PDB file of C-alpha atoms in Angstrom:
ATOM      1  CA  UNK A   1      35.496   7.260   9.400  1.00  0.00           C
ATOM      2  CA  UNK A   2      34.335   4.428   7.285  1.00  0.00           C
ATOM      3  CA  UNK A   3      32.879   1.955  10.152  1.00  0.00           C
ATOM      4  CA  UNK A   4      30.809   5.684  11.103  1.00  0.00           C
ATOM      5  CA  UNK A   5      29.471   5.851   7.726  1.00  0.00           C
ATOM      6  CA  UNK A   6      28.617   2.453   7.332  1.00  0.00           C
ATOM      7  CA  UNK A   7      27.203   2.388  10.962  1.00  0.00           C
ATOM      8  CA  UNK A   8      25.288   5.082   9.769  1.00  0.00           C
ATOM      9  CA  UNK A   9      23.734   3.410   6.819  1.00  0.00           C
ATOM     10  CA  UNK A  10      22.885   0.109   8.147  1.00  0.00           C
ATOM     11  CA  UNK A  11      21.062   2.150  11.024  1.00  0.00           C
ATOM     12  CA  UNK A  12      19.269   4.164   8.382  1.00  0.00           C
ATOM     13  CA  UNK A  13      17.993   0.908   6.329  1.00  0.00           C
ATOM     14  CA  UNK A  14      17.391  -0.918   9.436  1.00  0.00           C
ATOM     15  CA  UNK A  15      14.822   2.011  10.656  1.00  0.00           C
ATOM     16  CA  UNK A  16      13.091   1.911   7.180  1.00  0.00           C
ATOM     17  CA  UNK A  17      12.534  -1.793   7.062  1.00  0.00           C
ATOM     18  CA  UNK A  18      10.675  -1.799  10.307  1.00  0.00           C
ATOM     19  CA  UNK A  19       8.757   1.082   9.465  1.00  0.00           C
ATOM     20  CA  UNK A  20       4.782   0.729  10.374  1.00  0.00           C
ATOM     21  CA  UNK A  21       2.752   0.956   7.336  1.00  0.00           C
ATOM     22  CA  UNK A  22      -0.947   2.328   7.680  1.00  0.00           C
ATOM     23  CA  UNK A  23      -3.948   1.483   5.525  1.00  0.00           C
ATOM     24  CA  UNK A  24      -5.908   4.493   4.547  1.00  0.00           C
ATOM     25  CA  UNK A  25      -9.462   5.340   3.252  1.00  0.00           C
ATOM     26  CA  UNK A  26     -11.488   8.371   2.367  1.00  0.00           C
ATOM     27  CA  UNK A  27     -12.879   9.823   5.891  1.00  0.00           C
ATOM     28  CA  UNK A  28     -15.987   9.707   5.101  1.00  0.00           C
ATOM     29  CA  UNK A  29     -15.803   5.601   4.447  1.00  0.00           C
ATOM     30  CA  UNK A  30     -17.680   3.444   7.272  1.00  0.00           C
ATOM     31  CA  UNK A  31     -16.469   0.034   6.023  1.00  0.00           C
ATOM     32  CA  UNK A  32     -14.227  -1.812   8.356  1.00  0.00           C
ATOM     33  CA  UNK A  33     -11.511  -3.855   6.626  1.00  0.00           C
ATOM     34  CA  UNK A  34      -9.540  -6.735   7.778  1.00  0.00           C
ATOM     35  CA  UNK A  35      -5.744  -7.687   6.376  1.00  0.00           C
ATOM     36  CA  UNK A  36      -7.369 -10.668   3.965  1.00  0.00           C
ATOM     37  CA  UNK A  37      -9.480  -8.073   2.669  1.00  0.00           C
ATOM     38  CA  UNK A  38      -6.798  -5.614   2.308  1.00  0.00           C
ATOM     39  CA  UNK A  39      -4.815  -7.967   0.333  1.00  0.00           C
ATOM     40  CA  UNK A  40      -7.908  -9.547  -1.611  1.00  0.00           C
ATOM     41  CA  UNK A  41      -8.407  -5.816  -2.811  1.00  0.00           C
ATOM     42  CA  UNK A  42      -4.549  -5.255  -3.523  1.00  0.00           C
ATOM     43  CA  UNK A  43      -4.517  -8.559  -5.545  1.00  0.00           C
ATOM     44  CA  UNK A  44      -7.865  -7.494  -7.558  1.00  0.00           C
ATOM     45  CA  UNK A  45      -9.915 -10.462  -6.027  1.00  0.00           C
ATOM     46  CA  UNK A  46     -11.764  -8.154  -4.435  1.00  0.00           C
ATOM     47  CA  UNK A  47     -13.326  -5.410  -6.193  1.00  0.00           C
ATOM     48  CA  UNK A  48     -16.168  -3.364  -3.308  1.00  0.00           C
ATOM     49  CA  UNK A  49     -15.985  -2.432   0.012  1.00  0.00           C
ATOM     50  CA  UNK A  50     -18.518  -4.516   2.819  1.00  0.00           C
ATOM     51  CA  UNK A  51     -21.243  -2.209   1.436  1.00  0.00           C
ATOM     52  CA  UNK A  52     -20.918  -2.813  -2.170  1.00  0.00           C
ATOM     53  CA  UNK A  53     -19.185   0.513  -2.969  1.00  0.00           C
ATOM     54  CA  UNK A  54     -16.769  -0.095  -5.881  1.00  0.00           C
ATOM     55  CA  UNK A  55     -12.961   0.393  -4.575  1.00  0.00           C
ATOM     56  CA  UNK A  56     -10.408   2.498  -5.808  1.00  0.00           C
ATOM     57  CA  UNK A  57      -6.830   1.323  -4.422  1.00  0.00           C
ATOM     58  CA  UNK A  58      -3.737   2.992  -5.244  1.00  0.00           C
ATOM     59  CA  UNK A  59      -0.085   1.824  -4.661  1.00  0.00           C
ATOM     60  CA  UNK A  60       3.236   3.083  -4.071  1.00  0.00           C
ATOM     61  CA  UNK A  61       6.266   2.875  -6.681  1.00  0.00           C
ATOM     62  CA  UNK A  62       9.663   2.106  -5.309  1.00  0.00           C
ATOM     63  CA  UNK A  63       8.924   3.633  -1.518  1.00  0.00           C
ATOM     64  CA  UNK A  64       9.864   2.154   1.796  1.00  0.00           C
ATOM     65  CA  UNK A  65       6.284   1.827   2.263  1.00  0.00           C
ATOM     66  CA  UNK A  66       5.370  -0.200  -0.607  1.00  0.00           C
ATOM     67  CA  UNK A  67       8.234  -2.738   0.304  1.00  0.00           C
ATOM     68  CA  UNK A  68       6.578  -3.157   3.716  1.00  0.00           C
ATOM     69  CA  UNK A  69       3.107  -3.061   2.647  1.00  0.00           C
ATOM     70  CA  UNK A  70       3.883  -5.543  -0.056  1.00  0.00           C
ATOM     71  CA  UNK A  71       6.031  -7.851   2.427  1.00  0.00           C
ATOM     72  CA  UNK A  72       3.416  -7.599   5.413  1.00  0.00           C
ATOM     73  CA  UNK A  73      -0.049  -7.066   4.015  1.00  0.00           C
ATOM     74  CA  UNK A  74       0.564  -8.933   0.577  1.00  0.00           C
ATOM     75  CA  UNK A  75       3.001 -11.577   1.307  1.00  0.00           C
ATOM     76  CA  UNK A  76       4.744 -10.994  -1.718  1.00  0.00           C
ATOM     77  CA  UNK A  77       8.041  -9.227  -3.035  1.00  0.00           C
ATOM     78  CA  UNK A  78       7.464  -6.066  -5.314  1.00  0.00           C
ATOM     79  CA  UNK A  79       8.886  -8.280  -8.172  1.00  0.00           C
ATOM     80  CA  UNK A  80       6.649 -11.105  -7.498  1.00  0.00           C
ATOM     81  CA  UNK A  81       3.722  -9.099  -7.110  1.00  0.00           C
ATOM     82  CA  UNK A  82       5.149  -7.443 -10.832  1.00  0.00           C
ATOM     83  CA  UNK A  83       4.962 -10.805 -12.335  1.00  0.00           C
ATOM     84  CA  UNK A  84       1.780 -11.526 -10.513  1.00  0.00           C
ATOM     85  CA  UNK A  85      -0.299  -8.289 -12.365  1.00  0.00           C
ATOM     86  CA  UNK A  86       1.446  -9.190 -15.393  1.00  0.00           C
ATOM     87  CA  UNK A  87       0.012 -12.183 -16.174  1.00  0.00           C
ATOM     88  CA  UNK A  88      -2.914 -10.903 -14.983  1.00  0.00           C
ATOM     89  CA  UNK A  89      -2.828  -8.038 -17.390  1.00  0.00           C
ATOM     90  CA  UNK A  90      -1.625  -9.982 -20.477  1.00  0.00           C
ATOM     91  CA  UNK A  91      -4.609 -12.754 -20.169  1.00  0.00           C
ATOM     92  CA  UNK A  92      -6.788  -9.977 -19.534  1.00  0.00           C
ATOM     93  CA  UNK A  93      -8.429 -10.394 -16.246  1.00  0.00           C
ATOM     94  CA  UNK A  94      -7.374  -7.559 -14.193  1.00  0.00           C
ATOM     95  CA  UNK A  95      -5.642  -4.299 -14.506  1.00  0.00           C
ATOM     96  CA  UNK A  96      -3.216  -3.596 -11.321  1.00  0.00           C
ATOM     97  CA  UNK A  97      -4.016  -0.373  -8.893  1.00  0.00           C
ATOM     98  CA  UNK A  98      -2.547   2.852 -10.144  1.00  0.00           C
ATOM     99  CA  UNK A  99       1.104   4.105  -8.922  1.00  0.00           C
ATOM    100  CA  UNK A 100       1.435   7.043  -6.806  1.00  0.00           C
ATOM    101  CA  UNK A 101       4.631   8.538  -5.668  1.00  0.00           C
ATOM    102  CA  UNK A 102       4.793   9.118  -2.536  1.00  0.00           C
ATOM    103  CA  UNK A 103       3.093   9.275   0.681  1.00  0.00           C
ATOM    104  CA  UNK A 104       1.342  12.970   0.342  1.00  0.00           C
ATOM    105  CA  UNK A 105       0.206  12.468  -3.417  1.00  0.00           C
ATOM    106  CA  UNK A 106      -1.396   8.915  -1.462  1.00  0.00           C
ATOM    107  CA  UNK A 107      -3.161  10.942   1.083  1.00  0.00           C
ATOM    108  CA  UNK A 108      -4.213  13.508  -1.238  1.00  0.00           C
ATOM    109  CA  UNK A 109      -5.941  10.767  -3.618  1.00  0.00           C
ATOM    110  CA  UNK A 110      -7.265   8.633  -0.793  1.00  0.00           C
ATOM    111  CA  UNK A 111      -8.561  12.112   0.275  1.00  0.00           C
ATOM    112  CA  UNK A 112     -10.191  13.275  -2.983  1.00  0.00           C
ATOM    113  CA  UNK A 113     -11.733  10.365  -3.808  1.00  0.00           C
ATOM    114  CA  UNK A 114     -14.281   8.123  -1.460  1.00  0.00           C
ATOM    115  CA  UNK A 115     -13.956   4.824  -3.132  1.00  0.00           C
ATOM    116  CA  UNK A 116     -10.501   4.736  -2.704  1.00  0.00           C
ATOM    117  CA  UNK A 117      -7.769   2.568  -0.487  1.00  0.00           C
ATOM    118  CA  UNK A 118      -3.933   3.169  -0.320  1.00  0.00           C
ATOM    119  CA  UNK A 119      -1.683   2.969   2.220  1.00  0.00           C
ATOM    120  CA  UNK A 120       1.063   5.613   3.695  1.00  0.00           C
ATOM    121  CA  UNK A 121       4.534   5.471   6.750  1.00  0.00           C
ATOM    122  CA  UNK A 122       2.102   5.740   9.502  1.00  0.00           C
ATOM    123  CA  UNK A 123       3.935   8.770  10.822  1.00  0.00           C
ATOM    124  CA  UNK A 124       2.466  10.597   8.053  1.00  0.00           C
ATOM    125  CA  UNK A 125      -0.632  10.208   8.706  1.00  0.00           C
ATOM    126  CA  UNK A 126      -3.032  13.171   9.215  1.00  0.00           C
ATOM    127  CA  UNK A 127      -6.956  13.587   9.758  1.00  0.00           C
ATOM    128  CA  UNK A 128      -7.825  14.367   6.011  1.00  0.00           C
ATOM    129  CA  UNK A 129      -7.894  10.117   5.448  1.00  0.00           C
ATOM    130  CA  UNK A 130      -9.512   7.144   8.293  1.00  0.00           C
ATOM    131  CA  UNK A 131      -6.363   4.178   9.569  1.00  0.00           C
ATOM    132  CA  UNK A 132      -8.424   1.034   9.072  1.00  0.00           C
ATOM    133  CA  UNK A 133      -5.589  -0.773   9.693  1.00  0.00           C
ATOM    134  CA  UNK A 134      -1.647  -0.803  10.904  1.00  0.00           C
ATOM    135  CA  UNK A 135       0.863  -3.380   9.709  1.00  0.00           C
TER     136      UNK A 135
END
């Protein structure tokens, strides 16, 4: 009974980890954005879309998808990218993207609001938001 329960939670963590994150905008956004862009905007070095359009990005707190958007998009843990936006914060040049709870209050945001960027499981996606990229 043990080894089935354990079998069964390695197999569930093992399916999250390797979980396909997608990149989201508002639908009616025509900019086409790369990975270094993606994490230029997520780091705040980047502050407008290709057209000048101020962005709006959004992030996860303490989902699957944030690990794996932070790992593969980012390059950085969730606590390094904590530290990172700390400093940041504290010396006053840059204030890190709001924290949304899930995937749904992500699309609903991204949705709403046409300057913004977040990113969702890519199963969840539906055609109220525009994939500009999977990772």
């Amino acid at each position: 009974m043990k080894k089935l329960i354990l079998a069964s939670a390695l197999s569930l963590c093992s399916i999250n980890a390797f979980a396909e994150v997608a990149v989201i905008v508002n639908a009616g956004n025509a900019n086409a954005l790369d990975a270094d862009t993606i994490k230029k905007i997520y780091l705040g070095k980047a502050k407008s879309f290709g057209d000048g359009t101020k962005v709006n990005p959004v992030n996860q707190d303490g989902t699957a998808a944030a690990d794996e958007f932070n790992d593969k998009v980012v390059g950085k843990s969730g606590s390094q990218l904590n530290a990172y936006w700390s400093k940041l914060v504290f010396t006053g040049k840059g204030t890190p993207p709001e924290k949304l709870g899930s995937d749904q209050a992500v699309i609903d945001f991204v949705a709403a609001n046409a300057d913004a960027i977040g990113y969702i499981d890519s199963a969840k996606v539906s055609d109220k938001v525009k994939v500009v990229g999977k990772y």
